[in-house]
Short mmCIF file of N, CA and C in Angstrom, two decimals:
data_model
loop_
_atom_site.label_atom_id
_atom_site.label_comp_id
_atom_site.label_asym_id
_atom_site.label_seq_id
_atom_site.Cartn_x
_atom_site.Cartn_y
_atom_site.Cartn_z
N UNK A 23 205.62 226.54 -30.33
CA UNK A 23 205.70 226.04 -28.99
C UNK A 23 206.79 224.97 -28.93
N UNK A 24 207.88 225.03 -27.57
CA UNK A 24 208.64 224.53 -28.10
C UNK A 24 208.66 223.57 -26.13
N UNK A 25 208.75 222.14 -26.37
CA UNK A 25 209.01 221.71 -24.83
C UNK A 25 210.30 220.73 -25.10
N UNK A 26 211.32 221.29 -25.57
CA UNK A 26 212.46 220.02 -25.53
C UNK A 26 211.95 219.50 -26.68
N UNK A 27 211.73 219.37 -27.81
CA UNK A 27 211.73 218.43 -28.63
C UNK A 27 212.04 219.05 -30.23
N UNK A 28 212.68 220.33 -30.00
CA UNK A 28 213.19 220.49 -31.21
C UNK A 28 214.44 219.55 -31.98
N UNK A 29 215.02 218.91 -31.36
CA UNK A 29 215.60 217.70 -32.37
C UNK A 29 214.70 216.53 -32.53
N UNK A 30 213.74 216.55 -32.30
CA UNK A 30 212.80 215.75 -33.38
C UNK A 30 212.13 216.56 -34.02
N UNK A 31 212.20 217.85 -34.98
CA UNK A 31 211.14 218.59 -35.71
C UNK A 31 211.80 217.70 -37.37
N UNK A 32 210.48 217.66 -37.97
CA UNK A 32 210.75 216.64 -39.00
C UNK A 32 210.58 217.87 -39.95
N UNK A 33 211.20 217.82 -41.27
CA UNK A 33 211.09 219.21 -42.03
C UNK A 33 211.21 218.51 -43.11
N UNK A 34 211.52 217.23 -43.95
CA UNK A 34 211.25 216.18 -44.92
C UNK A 34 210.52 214.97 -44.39
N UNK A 35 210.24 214.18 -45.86
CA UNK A 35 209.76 213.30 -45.54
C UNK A 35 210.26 212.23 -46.48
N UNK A 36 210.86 211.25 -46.73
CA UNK A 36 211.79 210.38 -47.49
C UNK A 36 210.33 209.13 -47.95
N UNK A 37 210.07 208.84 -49.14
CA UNK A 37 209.13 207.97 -49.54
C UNK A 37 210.31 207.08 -50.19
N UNK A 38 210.46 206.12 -49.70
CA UNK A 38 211.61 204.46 -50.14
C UNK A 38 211.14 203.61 -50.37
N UNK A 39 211.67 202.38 -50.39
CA UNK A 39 211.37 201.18 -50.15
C UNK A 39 210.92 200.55 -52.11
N UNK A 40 210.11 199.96 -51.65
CA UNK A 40 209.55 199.13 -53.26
C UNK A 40 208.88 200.34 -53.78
N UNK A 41 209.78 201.48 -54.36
CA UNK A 41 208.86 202.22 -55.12
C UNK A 41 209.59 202.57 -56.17
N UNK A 42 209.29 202.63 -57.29
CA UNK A 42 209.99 203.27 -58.76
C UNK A 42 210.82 204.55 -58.85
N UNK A 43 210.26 205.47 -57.98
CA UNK A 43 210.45 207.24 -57.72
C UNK A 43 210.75 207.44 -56.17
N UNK A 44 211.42 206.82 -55.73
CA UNK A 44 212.29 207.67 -54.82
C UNK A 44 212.13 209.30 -54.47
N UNK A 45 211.30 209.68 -53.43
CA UNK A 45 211.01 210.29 -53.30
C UNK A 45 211.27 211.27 -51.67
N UNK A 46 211.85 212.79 -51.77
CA UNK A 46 211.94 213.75 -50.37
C UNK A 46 211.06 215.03 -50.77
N UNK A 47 209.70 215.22 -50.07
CA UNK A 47 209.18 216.06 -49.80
C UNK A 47 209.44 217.03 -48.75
N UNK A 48 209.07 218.33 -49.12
CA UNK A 48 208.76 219.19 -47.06
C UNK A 48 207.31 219.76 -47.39
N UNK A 49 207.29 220.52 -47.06
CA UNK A 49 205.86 220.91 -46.82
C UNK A 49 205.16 221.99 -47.66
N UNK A 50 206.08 222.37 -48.58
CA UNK A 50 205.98 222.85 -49.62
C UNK A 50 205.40 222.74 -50.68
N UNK A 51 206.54 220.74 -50.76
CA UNK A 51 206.15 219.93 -51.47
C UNK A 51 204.80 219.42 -51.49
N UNK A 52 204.14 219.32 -50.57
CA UNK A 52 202.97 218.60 -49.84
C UNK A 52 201.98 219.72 -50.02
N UNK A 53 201.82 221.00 -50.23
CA UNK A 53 201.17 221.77 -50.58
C UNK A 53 200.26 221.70 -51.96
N UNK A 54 201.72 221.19 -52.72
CA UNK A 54 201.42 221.04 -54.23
C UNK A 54 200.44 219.77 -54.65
N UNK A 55 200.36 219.11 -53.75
CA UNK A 55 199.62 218.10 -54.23
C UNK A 55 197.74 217.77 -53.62
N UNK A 56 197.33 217.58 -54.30
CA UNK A 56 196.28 217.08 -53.96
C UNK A 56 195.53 217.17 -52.22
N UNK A 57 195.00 218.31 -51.53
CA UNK A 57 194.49 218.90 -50.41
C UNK A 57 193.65 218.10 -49.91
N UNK A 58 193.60 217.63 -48.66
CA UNK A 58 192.62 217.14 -47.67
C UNK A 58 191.88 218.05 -46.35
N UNK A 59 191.31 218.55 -46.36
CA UNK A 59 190.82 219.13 -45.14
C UNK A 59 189.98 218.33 -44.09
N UNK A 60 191.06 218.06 -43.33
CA UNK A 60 189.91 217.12 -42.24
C UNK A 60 189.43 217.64 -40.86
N UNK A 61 188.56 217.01 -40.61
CA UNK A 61 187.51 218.11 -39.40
C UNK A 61 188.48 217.79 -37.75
N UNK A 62 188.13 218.26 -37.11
CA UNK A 62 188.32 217.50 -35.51
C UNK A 62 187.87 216.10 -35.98
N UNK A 63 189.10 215.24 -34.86
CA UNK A 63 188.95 214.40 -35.02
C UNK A 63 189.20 213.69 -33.74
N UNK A 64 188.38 212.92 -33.17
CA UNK A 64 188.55 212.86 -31.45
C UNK A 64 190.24 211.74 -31.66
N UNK A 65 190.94 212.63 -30.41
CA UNK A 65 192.26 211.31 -30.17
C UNK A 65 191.76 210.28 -29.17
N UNK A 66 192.25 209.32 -29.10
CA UNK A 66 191.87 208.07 -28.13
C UNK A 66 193.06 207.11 -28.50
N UNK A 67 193.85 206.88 -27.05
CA UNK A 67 194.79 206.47 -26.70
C UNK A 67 194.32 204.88 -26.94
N UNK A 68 195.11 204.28 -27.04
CA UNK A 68 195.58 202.95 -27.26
C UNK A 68 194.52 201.90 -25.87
N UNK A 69 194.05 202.63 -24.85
CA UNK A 69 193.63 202.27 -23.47
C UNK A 69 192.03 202.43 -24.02
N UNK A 70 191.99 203.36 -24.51
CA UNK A 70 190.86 203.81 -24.70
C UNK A 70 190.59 205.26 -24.23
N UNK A 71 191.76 205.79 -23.62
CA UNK A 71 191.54 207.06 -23.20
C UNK A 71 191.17 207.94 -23.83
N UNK A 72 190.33 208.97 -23.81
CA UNK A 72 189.89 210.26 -24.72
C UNK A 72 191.51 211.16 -24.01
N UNK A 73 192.11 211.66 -25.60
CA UNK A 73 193.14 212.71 -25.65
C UNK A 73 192.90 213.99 -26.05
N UNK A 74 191.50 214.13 -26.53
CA UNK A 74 191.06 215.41 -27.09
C UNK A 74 191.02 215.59 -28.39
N UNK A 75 190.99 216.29 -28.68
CA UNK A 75 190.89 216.37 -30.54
C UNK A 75 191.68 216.74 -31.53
N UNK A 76 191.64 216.76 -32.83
CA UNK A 76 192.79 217.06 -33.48
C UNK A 76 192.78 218.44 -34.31
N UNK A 77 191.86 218.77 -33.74
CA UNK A 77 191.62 220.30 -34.64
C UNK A 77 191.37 219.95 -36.02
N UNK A 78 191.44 221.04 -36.57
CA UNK A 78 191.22 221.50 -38.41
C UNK A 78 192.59 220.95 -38.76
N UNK A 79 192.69 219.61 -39.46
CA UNK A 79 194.12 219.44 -40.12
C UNK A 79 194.00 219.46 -41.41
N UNK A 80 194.89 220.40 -42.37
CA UNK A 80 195.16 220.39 -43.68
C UNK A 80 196.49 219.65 -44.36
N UNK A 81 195.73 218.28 -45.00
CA UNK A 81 197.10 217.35 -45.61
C UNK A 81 197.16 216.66 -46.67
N UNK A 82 197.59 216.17 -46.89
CA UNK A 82 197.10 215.13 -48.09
C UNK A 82 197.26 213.52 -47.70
N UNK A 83 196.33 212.63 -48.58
CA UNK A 83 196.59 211.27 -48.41
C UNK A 83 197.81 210.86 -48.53
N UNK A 84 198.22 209.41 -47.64
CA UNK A 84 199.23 208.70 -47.72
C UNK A 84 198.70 208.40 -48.99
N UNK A 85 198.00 207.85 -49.90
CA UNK A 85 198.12 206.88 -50.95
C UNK A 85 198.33 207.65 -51.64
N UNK A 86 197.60 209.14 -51.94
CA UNK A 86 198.49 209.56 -53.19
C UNK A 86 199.85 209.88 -52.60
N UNK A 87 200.67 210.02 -51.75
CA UNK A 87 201.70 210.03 -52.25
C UNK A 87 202.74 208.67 -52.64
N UNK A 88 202.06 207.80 -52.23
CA UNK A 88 202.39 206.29 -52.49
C UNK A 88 201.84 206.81 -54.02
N UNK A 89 201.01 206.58 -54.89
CA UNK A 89 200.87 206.36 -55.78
C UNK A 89 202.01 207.04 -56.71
N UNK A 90 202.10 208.85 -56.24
CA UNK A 90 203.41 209.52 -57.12
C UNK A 90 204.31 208.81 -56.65
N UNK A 91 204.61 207.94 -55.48
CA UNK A 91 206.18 207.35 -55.67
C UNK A 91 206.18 206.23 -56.56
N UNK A 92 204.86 205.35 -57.03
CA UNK A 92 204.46 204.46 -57.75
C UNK A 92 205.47 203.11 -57.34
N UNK A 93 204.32 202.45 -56.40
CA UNK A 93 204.76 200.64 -55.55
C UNK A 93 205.15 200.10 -56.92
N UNK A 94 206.56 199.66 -56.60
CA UNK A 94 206.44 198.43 -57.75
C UNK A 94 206.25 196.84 -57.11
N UNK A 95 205.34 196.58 -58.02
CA UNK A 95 204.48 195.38 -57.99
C UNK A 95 204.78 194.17 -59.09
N UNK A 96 205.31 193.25 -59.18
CA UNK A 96 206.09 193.09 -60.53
C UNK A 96 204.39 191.65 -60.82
N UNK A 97 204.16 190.80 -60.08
CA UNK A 97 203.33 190.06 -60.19
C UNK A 97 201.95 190.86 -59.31
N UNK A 98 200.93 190.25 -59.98
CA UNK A 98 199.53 190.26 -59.91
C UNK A 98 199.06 190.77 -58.24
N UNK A 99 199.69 189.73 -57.54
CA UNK A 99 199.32 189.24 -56.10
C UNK A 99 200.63 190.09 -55.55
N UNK A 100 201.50 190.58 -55.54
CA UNK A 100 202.35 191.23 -54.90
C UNK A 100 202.17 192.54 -53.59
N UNK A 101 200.86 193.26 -54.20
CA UNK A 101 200.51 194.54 -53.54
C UNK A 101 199.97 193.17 -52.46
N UNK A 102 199.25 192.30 -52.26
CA UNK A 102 198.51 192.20 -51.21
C UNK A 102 199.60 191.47 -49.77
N UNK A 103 201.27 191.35 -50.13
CA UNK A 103 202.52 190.90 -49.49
C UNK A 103 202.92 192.47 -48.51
N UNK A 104 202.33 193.82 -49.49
CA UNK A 104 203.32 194.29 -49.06
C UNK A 104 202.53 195.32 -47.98
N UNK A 105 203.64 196.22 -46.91
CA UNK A 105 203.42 196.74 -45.95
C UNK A 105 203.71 198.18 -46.09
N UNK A 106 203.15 199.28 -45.35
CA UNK A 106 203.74 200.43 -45.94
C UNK A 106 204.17 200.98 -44.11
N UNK A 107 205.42 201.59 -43.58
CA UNK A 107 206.08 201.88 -42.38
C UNK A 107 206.42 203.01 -42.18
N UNK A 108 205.70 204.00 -41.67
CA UNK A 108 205.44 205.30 -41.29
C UNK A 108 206.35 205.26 -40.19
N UNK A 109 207.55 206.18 -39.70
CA UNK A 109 208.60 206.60 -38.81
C UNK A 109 208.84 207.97 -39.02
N UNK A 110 209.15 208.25 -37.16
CA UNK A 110 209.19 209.28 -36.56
C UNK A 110 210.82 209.54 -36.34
N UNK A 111 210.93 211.03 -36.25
CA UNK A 111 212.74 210.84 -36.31
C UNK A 111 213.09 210.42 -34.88
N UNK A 112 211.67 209.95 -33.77
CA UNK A 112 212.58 209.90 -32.50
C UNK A 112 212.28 208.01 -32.55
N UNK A 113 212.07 207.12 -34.10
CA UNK A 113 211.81 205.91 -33.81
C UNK A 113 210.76 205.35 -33.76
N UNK A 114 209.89 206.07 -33.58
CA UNK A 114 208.26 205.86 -33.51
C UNK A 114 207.66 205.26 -34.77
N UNK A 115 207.58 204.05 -34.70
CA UNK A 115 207.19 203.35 -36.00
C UNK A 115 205.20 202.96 -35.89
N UNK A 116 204.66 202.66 -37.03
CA UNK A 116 203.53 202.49 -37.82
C UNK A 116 203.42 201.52 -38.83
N UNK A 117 202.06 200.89 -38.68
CA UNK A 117 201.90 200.39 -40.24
C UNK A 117 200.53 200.10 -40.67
N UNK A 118 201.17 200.25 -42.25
CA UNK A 118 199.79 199.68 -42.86
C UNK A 118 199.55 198.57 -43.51
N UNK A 119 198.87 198.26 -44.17
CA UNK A 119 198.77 197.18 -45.00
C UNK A 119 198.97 198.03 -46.35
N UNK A 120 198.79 197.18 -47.55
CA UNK A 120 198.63 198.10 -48.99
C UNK A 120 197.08 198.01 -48.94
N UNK A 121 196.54 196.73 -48.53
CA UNK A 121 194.97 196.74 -48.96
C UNK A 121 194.40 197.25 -48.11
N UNK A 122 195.19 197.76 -46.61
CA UNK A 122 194.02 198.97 -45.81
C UNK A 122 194.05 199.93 -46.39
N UNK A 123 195.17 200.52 -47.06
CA UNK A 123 195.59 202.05 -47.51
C UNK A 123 194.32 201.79 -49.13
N UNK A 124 194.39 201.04 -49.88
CA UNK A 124 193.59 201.31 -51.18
C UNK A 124 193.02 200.57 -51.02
N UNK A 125 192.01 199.55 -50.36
CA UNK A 125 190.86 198.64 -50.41
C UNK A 125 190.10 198.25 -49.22
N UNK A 126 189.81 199.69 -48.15
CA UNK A 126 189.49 199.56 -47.31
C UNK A 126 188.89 201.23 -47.39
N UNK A 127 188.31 201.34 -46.11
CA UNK A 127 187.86 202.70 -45.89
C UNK A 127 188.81 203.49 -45.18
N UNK A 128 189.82 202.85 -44.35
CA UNK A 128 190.98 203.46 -43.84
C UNK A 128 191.67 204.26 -44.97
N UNK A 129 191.69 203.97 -45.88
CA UNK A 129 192.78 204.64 -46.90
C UNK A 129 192.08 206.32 -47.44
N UNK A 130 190.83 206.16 -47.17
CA UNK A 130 190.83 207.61 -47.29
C UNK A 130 190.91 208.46 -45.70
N UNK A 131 191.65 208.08 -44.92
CA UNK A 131 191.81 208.90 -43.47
C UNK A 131 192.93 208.46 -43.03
N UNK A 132 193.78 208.12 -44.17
CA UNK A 132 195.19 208.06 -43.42
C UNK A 132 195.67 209.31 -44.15
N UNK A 133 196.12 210.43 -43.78
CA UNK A 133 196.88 211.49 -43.57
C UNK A 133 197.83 212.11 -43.32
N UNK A 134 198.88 212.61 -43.92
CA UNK A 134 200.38 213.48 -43.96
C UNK A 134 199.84 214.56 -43.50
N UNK A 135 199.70 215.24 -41.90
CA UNK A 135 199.60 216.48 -42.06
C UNK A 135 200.85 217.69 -41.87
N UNK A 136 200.17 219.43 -42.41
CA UNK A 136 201.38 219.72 -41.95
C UNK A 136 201.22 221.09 -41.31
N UNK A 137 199.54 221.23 -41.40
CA UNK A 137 198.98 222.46 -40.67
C UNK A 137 197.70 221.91 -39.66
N UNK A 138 197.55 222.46 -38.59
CA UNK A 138 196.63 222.65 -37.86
C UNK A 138 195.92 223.56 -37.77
N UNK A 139 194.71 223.81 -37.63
CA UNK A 139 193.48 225.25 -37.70
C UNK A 139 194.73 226.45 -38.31
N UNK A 140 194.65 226.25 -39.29
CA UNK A 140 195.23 227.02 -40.45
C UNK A 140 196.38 227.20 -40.33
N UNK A 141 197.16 226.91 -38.72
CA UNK A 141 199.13 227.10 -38.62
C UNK A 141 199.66 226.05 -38.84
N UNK A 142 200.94 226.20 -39.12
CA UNK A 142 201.84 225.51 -39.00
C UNK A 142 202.39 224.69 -37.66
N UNK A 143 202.80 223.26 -37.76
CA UNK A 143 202.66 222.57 -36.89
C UNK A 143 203.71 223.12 -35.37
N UNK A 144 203.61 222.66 -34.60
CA UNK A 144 204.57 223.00 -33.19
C UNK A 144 205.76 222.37 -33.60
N UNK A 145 207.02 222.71 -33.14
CA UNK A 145 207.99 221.65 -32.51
C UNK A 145 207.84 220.64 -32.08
N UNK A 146 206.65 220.83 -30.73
CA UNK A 146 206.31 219.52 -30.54
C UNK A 146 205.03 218.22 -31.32
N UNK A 147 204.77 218.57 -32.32
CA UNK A 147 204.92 217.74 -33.83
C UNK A 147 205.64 217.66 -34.62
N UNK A 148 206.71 218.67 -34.26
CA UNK A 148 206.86 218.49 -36.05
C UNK A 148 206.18 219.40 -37.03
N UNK A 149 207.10 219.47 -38.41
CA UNK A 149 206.63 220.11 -39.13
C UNK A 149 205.69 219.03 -40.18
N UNK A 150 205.94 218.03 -39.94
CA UNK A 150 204.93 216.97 -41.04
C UNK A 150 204.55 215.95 -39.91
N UNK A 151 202.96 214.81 -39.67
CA UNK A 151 202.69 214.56 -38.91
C UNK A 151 201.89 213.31 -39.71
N UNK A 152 201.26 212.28 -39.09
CA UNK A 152 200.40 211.15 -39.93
C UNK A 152 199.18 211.27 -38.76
N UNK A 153 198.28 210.74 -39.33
CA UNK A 153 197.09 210.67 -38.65
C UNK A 153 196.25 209.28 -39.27
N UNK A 154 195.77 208.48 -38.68
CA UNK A 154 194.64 207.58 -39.33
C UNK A 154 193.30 208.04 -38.70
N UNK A 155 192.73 208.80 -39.19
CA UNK A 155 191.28 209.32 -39.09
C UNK A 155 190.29 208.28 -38.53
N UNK A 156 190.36 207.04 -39.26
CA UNK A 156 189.22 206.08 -39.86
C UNK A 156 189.23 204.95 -38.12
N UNK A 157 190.71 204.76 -37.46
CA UNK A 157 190.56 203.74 -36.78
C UNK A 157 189.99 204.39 -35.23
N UNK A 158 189.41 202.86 -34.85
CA UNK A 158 188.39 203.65 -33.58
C UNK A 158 189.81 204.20 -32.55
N UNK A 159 190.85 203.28 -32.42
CA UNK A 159 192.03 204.28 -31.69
C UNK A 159 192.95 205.13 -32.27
N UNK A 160 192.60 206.38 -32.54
CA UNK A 160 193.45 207.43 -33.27
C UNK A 160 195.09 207.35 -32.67
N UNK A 161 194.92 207.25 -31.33
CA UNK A 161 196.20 207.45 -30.87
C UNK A 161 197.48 207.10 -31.55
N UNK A 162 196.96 205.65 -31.40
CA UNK A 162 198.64 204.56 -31.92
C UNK A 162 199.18 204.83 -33.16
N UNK A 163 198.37 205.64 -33.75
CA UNK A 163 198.51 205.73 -35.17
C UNK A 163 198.45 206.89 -35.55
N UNK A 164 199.17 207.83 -34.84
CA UNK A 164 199.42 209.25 -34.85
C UNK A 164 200.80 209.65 -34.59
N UNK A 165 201.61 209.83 -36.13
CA UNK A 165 202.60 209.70 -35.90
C UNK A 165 203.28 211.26 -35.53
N UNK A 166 203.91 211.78 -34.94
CA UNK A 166 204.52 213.11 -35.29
C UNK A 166 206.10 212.66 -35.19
N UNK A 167 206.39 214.32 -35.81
CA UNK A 167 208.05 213.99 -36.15
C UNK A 167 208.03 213.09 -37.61
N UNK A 168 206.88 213.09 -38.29
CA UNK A 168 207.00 212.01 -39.54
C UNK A 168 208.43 212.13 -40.63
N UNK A 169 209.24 211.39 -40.49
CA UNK A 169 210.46 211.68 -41.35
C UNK A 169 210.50 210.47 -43.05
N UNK A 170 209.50 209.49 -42.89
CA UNK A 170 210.18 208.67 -43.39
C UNK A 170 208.96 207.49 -43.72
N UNK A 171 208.31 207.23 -44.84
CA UNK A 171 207.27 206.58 -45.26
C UNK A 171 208.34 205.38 -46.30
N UNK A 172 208.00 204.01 -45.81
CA UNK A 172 208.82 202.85 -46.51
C UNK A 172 207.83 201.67 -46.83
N UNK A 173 207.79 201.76 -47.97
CA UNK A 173 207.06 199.96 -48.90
C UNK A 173 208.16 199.01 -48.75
N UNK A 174 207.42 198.04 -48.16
CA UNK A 174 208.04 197.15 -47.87
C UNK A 174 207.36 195.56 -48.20
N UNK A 175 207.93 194.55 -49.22
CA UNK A 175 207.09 193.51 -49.45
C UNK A 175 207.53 192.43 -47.96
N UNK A 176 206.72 191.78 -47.23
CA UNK A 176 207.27 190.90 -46.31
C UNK A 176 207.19 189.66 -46.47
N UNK A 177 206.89 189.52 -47.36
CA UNK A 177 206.84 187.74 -47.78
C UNK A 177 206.64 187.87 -49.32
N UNK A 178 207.18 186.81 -49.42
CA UNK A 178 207.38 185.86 -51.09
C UNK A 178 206.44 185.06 -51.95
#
């Protein structure tokens, strides 16, 4: 399905920033690793609006693929500085913490997806997509067009 937004279809995904392994997946790549099957999942806009649901999405966690890009952390206290910045190729930015993604319950429902009820995503997602399952507003935090996952430490 296509409404005008085939120059945002995302077909990699670039993992940067404070990580050891430098890392470009597609969906191939994302196959190979470690499977999530997550149920419907109600959307709800930023207002509070109900958007409907998210169908059957098949993906894998953000943290493992943070973990294969492996954060470098050089001191003790470092992971709890740093931020992780989920972007869309049309700009559409996200974030996490490191300690929502691994020391929270959010981190198991944050999500790379790249299929819906068993297809492949629209144009108008994108071929790779983020989802946070866990927060009561799904919306804001539903990225499509996902091109580009960055660790970032913000303070010293």
């Amino acid at each position: 399905m296509t409404h005008g937004n085939e120059k945002f279809v995302s077909q990699h995904l670039e993992i940067a920033g404070l990580i050891k392994h430098p890392i470009t997946l597609d969906v191939g790549d994302l196959k190979k690793l470690a499977q999530q099957s997550i149920g419907d999942t109600p959307l709800t806009c930023q207002s509070g609006a109900d958007m409907g649901k998210t169908g059957k999405l098949q993906g894998v966690l953000l943290r493992d693929v943070l973990e294969r890009a492996d954060v470098i952390s050089k001191a003790h206290n470092d992971v709890k500085k740093i931020i992780v910045v989920a972007t869309a190729t049309d700009g559409y930015k996200v974030v996490f913490s490191w300690s929502e993604l691994f020391n929270s319950p959010v981190g198991q429902g944050v999500v790379i997806f790249f299929q819906r009820d068993g297809k492949a995503l629209d144009d108008d997602e994108g071929r790779i997509a983020l989802i946070s399952t866990q927060d009561i507003r799904t919306g804001p935090r539903h990225v499509k067009w996902l091109n580009k996952i960055e660790v970032i430490k913000v303070v010293d």
